[in-house]
Coordinates of C-alpha atoms and ligand atoms in Angstrom, one line a residue:
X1 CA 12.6 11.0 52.4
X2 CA 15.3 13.7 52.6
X3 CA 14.6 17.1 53.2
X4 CA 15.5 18.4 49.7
X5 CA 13.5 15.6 48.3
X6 CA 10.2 16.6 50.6
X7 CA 10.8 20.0 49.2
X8 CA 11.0 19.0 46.0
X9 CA 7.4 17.0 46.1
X10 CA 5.0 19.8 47.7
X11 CA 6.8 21.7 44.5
X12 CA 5.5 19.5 42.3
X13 CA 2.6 19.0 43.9
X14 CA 1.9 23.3 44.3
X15 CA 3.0 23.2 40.4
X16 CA 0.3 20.9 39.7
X17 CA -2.4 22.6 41.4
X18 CA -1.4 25.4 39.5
X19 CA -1.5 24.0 36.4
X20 CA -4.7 22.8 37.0
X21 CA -6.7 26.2 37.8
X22 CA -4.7 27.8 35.1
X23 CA -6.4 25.1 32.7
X24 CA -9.6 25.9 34.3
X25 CA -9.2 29.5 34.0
X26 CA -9.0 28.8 30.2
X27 CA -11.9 26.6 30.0
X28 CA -13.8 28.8 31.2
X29 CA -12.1 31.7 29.2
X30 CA -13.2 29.8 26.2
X31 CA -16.3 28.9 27.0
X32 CA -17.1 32.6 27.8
X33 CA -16.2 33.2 24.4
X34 CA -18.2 30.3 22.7
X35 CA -21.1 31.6 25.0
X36 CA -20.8 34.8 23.8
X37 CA -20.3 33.6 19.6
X38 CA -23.5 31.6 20.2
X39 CA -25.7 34.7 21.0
X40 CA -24.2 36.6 18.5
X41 CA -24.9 33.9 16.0
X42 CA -28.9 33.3 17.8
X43 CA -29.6 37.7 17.6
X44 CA -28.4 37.6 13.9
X45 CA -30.6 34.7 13.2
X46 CA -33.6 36.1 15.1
X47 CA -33.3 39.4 13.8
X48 CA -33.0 38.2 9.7
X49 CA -35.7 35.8 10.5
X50 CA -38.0 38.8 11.4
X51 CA -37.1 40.9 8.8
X52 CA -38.2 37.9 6.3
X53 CA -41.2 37.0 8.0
X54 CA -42.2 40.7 6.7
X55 CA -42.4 39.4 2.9
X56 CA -44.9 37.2 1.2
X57 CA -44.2 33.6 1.4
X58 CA -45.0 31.5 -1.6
X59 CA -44.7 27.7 -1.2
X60 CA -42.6 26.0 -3.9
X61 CA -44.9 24.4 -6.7
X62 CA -44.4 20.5 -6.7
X63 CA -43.6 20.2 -3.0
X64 CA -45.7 18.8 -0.4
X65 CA -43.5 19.7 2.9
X66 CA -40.7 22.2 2.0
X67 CA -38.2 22.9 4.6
X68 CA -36.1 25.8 3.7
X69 CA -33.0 27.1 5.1
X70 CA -34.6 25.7 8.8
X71 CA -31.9 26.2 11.7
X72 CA -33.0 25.6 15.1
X73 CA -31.0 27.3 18.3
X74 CA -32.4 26.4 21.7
X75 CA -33.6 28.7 24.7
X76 CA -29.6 27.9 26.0
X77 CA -27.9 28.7 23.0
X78 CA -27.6 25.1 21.5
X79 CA -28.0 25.0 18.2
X80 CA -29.4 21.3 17.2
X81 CA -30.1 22.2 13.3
X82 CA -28.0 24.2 10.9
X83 CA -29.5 25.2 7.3
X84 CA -31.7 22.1 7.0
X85 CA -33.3 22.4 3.1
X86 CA -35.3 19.6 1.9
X87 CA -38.6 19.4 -0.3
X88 CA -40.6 16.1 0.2
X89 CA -43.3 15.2 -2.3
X90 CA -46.3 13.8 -1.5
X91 CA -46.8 10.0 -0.5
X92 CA -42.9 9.7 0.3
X93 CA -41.3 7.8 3.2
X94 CA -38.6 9.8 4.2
X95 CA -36.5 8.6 7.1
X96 CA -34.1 11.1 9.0
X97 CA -31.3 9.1 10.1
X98 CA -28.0 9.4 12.2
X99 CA -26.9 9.2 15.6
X100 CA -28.6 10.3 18.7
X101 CA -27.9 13.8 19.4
X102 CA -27.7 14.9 15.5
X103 CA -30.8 16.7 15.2
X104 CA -33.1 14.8 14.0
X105 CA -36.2 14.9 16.3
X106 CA -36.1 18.4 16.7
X107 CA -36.6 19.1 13.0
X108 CA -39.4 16.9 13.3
X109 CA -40.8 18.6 15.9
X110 CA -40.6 21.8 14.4
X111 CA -42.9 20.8 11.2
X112 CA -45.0 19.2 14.1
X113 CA -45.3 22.6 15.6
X114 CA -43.9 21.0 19.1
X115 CA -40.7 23.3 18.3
X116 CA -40.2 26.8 17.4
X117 CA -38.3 27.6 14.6
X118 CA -35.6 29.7 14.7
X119 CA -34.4 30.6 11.3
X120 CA -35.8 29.5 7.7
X121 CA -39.4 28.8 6.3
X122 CA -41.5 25.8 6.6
X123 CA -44.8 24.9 4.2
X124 CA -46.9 22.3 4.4
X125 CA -49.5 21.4 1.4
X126 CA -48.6 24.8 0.1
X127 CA -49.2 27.2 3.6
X128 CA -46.9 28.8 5.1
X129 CA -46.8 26.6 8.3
X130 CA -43.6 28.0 11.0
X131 CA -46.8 30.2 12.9
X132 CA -49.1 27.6 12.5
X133 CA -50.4 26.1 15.5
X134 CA -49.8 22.3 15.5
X135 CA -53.4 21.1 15.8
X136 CA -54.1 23.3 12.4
X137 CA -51.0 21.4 10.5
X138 CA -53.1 18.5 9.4
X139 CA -50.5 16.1 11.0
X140 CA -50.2 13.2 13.0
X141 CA -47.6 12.2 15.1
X142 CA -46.3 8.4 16.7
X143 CA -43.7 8.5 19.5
X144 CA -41.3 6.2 20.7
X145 CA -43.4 5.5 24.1
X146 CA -46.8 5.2 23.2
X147 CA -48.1 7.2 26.1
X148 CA -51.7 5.3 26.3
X149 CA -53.8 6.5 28.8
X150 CA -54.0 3.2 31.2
X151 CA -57.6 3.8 32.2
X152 CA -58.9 3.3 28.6
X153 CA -59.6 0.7 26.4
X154 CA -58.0 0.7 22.8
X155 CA -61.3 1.6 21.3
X156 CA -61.3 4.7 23.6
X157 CA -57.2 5.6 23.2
X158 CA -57.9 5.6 19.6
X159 CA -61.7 7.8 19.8
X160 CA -60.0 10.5 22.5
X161 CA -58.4 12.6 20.0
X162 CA -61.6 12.4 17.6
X163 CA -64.1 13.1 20.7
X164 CA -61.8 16.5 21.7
X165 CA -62.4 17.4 18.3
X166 CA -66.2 16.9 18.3
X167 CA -66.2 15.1 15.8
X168 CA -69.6 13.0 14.9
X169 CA -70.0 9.3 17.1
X170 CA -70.8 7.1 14.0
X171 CA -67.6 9.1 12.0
X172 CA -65.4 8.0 15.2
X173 CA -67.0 4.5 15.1
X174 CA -65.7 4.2 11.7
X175 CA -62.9 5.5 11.4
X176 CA -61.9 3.4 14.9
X177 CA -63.2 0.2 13.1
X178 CA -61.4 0.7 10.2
X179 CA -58.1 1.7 11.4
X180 CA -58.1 -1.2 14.1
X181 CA -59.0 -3.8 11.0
X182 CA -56.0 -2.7 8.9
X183 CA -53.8 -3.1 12.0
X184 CA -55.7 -6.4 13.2
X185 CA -56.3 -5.2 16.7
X186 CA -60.3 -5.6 16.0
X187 CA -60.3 -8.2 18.6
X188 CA -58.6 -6.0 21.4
X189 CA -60.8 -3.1 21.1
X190 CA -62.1 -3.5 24.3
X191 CA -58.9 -4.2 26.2
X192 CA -57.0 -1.8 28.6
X193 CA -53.8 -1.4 27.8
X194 CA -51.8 -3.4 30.6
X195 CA -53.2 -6.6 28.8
X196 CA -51.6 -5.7 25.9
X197 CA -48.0 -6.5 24.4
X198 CA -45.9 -3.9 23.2
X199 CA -46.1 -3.8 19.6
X200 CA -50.1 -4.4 20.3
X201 CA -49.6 -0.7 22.0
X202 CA -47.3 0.3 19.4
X203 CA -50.5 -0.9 16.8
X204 CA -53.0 1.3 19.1
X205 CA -50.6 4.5 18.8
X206 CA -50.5 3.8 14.8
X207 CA -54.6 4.0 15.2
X208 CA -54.8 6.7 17.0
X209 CA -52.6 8.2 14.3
X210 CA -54.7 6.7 11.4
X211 CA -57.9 7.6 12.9
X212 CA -56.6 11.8 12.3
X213 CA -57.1 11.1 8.7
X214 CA -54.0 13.4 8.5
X215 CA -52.1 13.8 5.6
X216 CA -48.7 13.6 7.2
X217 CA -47.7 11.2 9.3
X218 CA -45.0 12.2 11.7
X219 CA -43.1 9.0 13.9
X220 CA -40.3 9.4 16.3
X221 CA -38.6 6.3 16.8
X222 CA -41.8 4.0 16.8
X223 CA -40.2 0.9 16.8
X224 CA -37.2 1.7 19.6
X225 CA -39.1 -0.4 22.7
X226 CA -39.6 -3.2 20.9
X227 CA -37.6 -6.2 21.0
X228 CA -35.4 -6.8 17.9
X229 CA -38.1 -9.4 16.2
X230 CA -41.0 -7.4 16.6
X231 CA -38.9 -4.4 15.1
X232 CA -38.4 -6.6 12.0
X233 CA -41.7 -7.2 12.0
X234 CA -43.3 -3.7 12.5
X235 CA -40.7 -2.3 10.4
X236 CA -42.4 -4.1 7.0
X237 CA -45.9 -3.2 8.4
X238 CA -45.3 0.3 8.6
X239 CA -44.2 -0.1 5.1
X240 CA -47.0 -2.0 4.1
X241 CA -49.7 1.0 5.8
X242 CA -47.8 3.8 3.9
X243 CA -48.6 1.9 0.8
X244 CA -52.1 1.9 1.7
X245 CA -53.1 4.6 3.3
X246 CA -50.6 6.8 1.1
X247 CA -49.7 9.6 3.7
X248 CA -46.7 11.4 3.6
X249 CA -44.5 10.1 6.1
X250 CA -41.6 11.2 7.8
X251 CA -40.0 8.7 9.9
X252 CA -37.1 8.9 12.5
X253 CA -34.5 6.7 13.6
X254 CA -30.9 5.8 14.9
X255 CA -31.0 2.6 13.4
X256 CA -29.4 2.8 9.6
X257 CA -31.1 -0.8 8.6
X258 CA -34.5 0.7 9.9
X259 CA -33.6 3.8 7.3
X260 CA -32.5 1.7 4.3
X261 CA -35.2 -0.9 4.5
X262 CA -38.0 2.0 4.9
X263 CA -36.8 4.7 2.7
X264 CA -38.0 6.3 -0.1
X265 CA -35.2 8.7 0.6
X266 CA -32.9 9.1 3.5
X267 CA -31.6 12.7 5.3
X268 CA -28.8 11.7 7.2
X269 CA -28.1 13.9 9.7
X270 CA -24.6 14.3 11.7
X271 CA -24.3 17.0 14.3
X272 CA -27.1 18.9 13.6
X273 CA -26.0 19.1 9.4
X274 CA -27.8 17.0 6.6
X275 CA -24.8 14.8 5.4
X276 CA -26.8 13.5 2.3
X277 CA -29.8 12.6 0.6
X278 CA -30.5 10.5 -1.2
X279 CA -32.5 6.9 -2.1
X280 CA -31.0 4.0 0.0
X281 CA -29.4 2.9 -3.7
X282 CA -27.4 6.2 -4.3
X283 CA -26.5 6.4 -0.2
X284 CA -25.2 2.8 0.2
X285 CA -23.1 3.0 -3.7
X286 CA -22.5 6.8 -3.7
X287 CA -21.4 8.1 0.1
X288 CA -20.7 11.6 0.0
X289 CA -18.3 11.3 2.7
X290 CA -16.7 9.1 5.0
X291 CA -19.3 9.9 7.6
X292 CA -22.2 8.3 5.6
X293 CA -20.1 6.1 4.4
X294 CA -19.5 4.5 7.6
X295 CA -22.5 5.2 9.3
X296 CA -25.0 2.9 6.6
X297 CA -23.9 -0.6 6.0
X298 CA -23.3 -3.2 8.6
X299 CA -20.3 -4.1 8.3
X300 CA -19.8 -0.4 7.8
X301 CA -17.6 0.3 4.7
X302 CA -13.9 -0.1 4.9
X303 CA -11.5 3.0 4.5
X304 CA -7.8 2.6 4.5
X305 CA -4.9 5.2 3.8
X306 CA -3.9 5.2 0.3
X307 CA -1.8 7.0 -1.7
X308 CA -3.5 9.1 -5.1
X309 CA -1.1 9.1 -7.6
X310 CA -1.9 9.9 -11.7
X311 CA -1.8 6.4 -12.9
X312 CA -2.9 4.3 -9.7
X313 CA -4.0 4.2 -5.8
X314 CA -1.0 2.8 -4.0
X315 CA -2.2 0.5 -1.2
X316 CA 0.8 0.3 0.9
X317 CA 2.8 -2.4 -0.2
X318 CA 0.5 -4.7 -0.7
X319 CA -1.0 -3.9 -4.0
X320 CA -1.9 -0.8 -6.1
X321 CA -4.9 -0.4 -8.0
X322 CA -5.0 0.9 -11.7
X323 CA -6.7 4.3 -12.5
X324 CA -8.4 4.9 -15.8
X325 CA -8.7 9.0 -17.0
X326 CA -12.2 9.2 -15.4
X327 CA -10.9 9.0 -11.7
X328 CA -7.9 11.4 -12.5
X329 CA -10.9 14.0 -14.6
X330 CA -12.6 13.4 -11.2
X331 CA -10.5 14.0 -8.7
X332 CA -9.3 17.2 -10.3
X333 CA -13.0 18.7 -11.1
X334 CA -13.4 17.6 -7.2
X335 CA -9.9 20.0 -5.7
X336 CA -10.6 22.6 -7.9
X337 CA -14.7 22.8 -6.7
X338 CA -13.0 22.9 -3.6
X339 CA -10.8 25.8 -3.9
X340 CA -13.7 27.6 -5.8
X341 CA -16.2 27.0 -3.0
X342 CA -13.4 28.3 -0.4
X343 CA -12.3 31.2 -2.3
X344 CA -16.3 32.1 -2.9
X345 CA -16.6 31.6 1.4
X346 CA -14.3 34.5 1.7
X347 CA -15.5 36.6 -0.2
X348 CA -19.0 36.3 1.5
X349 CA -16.9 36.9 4.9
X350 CA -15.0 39.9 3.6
X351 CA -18.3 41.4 2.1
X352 CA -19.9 40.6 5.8
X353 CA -16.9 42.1 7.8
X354 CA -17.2 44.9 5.5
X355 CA -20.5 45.5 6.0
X356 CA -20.1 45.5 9.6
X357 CA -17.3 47.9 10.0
X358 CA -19.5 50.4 7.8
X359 CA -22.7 49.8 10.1
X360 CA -20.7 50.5 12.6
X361 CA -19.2 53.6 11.5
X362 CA -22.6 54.4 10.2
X363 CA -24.2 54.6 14.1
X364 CA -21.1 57.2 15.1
X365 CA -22.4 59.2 12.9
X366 CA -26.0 59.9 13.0
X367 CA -27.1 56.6 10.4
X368 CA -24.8 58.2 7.4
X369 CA -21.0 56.2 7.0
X370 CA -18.5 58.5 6.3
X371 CA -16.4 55.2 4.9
X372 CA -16.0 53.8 2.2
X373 CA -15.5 50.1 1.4
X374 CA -11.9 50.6 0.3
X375 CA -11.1 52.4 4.1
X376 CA -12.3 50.2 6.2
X377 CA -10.1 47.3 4.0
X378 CA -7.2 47.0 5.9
X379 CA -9.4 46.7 8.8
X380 CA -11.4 44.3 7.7
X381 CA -7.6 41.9 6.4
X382 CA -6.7 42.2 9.8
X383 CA -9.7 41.2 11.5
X384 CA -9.7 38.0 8.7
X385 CA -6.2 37.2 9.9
X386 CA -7.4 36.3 13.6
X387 CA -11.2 34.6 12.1
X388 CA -10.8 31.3 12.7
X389 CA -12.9 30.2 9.3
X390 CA -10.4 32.3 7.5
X391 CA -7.4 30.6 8.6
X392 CA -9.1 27.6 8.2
X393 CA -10.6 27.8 4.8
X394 CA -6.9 29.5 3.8
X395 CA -5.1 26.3 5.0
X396 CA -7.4 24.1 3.3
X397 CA -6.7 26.1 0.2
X398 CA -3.4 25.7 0.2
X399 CA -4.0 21.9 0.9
X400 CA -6.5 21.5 -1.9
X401 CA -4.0 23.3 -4.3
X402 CA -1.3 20.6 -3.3
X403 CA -3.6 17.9 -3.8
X404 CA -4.3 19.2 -7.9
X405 CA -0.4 19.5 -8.5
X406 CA 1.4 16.9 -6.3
X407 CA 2.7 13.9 -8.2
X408 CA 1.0 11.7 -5.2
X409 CA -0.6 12.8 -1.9
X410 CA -2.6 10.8 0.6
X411 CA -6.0 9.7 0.2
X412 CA -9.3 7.0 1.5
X413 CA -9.8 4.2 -0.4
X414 CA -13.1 3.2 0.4
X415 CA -14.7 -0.5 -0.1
X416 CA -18.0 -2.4 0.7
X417 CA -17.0 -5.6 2.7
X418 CA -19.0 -7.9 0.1
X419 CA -16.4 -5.9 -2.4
X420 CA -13.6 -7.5 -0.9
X421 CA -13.6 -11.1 -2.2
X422 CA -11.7 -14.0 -1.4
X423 CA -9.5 -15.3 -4.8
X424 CA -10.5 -18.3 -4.8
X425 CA -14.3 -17.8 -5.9
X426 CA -13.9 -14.9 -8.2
X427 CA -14.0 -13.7 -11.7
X428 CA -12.9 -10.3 -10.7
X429 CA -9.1 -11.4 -11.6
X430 CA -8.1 -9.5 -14.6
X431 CA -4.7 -9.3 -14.3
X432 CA -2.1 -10.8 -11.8
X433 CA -1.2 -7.7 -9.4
X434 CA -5.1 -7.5 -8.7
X435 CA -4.8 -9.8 -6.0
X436 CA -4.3 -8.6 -2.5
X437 CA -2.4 -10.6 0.5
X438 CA -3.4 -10.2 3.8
X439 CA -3.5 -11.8 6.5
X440 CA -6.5 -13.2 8.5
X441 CA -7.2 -12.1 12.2
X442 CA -10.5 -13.6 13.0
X443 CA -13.4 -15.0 11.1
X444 CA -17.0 -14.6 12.3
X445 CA -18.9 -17.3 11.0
X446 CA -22.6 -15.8 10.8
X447 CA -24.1 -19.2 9.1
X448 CA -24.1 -18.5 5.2
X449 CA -20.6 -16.8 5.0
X450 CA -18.0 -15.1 7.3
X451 CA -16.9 -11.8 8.6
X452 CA -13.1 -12.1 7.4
X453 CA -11.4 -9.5 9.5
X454 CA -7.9 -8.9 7.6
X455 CA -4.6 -7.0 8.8
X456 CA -3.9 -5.6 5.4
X457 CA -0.9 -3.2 5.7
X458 CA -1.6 -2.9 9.8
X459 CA -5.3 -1.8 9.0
X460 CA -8.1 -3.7 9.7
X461 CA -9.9 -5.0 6.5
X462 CA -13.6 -6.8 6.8
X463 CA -14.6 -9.1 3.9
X464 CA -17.7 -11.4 4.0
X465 CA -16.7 -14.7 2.6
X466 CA -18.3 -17.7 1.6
X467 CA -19.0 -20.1 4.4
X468 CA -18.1 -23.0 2.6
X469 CA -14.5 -21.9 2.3
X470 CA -12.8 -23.4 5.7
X471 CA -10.7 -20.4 7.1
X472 CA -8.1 -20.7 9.9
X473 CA -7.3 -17.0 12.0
X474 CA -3.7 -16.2 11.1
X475 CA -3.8 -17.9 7.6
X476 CA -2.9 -15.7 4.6
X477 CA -5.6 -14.9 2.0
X478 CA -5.8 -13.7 -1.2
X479 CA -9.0 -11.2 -1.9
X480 CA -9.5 -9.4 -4.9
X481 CA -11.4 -5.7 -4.6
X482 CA -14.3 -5.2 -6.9
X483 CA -13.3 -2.5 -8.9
X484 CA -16.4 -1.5 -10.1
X485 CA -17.4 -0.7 -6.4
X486 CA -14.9 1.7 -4.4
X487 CA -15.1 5.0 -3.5
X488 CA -12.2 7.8 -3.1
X489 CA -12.6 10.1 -0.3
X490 CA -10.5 13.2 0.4
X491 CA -7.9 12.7 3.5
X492 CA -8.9 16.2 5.3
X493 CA -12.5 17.0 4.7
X494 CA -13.5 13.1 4.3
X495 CA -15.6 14.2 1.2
X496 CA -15.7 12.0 -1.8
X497 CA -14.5 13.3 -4.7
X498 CA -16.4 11.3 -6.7
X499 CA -19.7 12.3 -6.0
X500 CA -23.0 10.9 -7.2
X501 CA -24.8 13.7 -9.4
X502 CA -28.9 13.8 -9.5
X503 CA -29.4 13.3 -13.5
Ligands
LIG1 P1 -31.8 13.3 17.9 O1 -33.3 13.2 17.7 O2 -31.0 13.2 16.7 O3 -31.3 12.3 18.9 P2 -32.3 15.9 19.1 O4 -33.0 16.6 18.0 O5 -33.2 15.3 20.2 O6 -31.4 14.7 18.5 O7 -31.3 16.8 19.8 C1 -30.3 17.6 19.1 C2 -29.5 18.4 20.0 O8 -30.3 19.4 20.6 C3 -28.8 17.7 21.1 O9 -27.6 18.2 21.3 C4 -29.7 17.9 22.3 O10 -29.0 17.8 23.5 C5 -30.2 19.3 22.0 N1 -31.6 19.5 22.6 C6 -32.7 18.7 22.3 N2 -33.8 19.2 23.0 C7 -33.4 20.3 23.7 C8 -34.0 21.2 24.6 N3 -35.3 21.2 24.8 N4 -33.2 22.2 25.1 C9 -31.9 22.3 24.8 N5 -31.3 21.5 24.0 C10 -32.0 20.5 23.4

């Protein structure tokens, strides 16, 4: 190596070092600033959830558990729940679902009383419940690790909770009897735990749940140690002992098949933020957005790039599909919600920045603002020029605005892989340019029909075909979409503009 070229090096090299701490320096620059945003966000929340807890709460009428407005912000600033607002009636079986991480044990701890809650109001059977203690809540909860005490038999795992509670000997001797007859475990009664399976321990925590009495019935991830058979199984027995016993259940899982088979209604839950909810019905046929979409169905639900234009949804060139006035009356009602619902957004912020500037003021001078709302205005434009929401909900305006008057602009076509049929077998033909080509990549044969994985305009396409057809990877293949079945989905926000509406 020459001289120069040595030089030359340990510049690079003393550039790259450079650049690196200057990207730290950022990082952390940035995270000082999120740091900072969360506490702002957590004192706000704390203090307008004291001033509320001032006023009277009254339960809503025809609600069993109502969760209202519930956030959840942890002792380091994480906030795992935003605006959670549900109201479960009694006997339900709703399942929170959606993927680790989203927020969905914590809100059930919180109507458990294992979690504080930060913001909102919970009732339960009509009382105000976010101060009660958790033994006073009337619930009973089953985790994902059963947690029996080894020393014990079953008969005295599921007696323990009733014994702390004083309650009388011949009650607990019923109430044990009974619960271990509906979950046929009478015959291990008087086994310890380490000469029982898993779902036998997973049957003793259901006991010691049943044996509460409670009217609520709180399970986090009962099934997850299980292997997949016993999962199948337990699932329908859970079903089956709601339908007995008729508690109110809430029920959490990761596992989407867990969710639809269970359900009376699913919360799916991404990030923290309810995505929908809905029965399994509405959730599978009516996503509201590309994230529940994809998220229940196995195959999940396939989305391609299309093009929205007046008359038709342009699949690449591979086929267009024919749009009748409803879609058009719908997509338009859907952009100009949109442009309403952003417009309405900053108005709240401008009223909020307002407000501040004026409180401000108001603590210069001795409580009384000199101000009014009009002289703090450019102020307040010039702090909304720099919000980040601003400038995002601005751009999106100006987006959705496109959308409503562009001849065509991009958009998800959305469609169930049993939607996508192969020609052959179908009565779905109406007319000629119906039919889609596309090539196959790989077949799964699962026994009774295939996973069909097509390149259809360079995007991966899943259709479950008939076994009985014999299918060659590479061949082409005609499929037919039915049209009764898709769903639209906007190309920035992933909404669907076609969204199903509680009658
Ligand atoms: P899920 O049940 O959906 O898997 P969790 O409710 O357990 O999700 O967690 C939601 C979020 O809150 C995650 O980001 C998790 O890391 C965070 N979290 C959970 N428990 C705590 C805790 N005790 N302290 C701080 N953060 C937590």
């Amino acid at each position: 190596m020459t001289k120069e070229e040595k030089e030359l090096k340990k510049a690079e090299r003393l550039a790259t070092k450079e650049n690196a701490k200057a990207k730290e320096k950022e990082l952390e620059e940035s995270e000082r600033v999120l740091a900072k945003k969360r506490e702002v966000v957590y004192q706000e929340m704390i203090a307008k959830q004291k001033e509320s807890l001032k006023h009277e709460k009254i339960a809503p009428k025809d609600s069993y558990i109502s969760l209202q407005h519930i956030n959840k912000i942890y002792p380091n600033r994480v906030q795992a729940v935003y605006d959670f607002n549900l109201e479960i009636k009694q006997k339900e079986f709703i399942v929170f679902v959606g993927p680790s991480g989203c927020g969905k044990s914590t809100t059930l701890r919180m109507i458990a009383g294992l979690e504080d809650i930060t913001g909102g109001d919970l009732f339960i059977d009509h009382e105000f419940a976010n101060e009660l203690e958790p033994k006073d809540r009337d619930v009973a909860m089953v985790f994902q690790s059963y947690a029996l005490y080894p020393h014990m038999t079953v008969y005295e795992n599921m007696a323990f909770g009733l014994q702390m509670r004083h309650v009388d000997k011949d009650e607990i001797d019923r109430r044990v009897r009974h619960a271990a007859e509906i979950l046929q475990i009478t015959e291990y009664l008087d086994r310890k735990p380490k000469a029982l399976s898993g779902g036998q321990c997973q049957r003793v925590a259901l006991g010691r749940a049943i044996v509460k009495d409670a009217k609520v019935f709180l399970m986090d991830e009962p099934l997850s140690n299980l292997d997949a058979k016993l999962r199948v199984q337990m699932r329908s027995e859970i079903v089956k002992l709601h339908n007995s016993l008729g508690a109110t259940t809430i029920y959490v899982t990761h596992d989407q098949i867990e969710a639809m088979t269970m359900a009376t209604r699913i919360v799916i839950m991404s990030k923290g933020v309810v995505q929908q909810i809905g029965s399994p019905r509405i959730i599978y046929n009516h996503p509201a957005n590309t994230f529940v979409a994809s998220f229940i169905g196995s195959p999940a639900m396939n989305i391609v790039n299309a093009t929205y234009t007046k008359k038709a949804i342009q699949l690449g060139e591979k086929g267009s599909i024919k749009i009748g006035k409803d879609v058009v009356e719908a997509h338009d009602k859907f952009y100009k919600g949109e442009i309403e619902k952003a417009h309405a957004r900053l108005a709240e912020i401008k009223e909020l920045l307002v407000k501040f500037a004026l409180d401000e003021d108001a603590k210069k001078h001795k409580g009384e603002t000199t101000l009014t709302p009009e002289a703090v205005m450019p102020q307040v434009e010039a702090e909304m020029l720099q919000d980040e929401e601003t400038i995002k909900l601005n751009k999106n305006i100006k987006y959705f605005e496109e959308c409503l008057a562009a001849e065509s602009h991009k958009i998800l076509f959305g469609i169930r892989p049993e939607d996508v049929v192969e020609v052959g077998k179908s009565s779905l033909i109406k007319n000629p340019s119906d039919v889609i080509k596309a090539t196959l990549t790989i077949a799964e044969l699962l026994g009774n029909e295939y996973y069909a994985h097509l390149d259809f305009n360079g995007q991966d396409l899943i259709g479950k075909v008939d076994a009985e057809l014999l299918l060659d990877n590479g061949q082409d293949i005609n499929v037919v979409f039915n049209l009764d079945k898709y769903s639209l989905f906007d190309d920035v926000t992933g909404k669907n503009i076609n969204p199903y509406v509680e009658k």
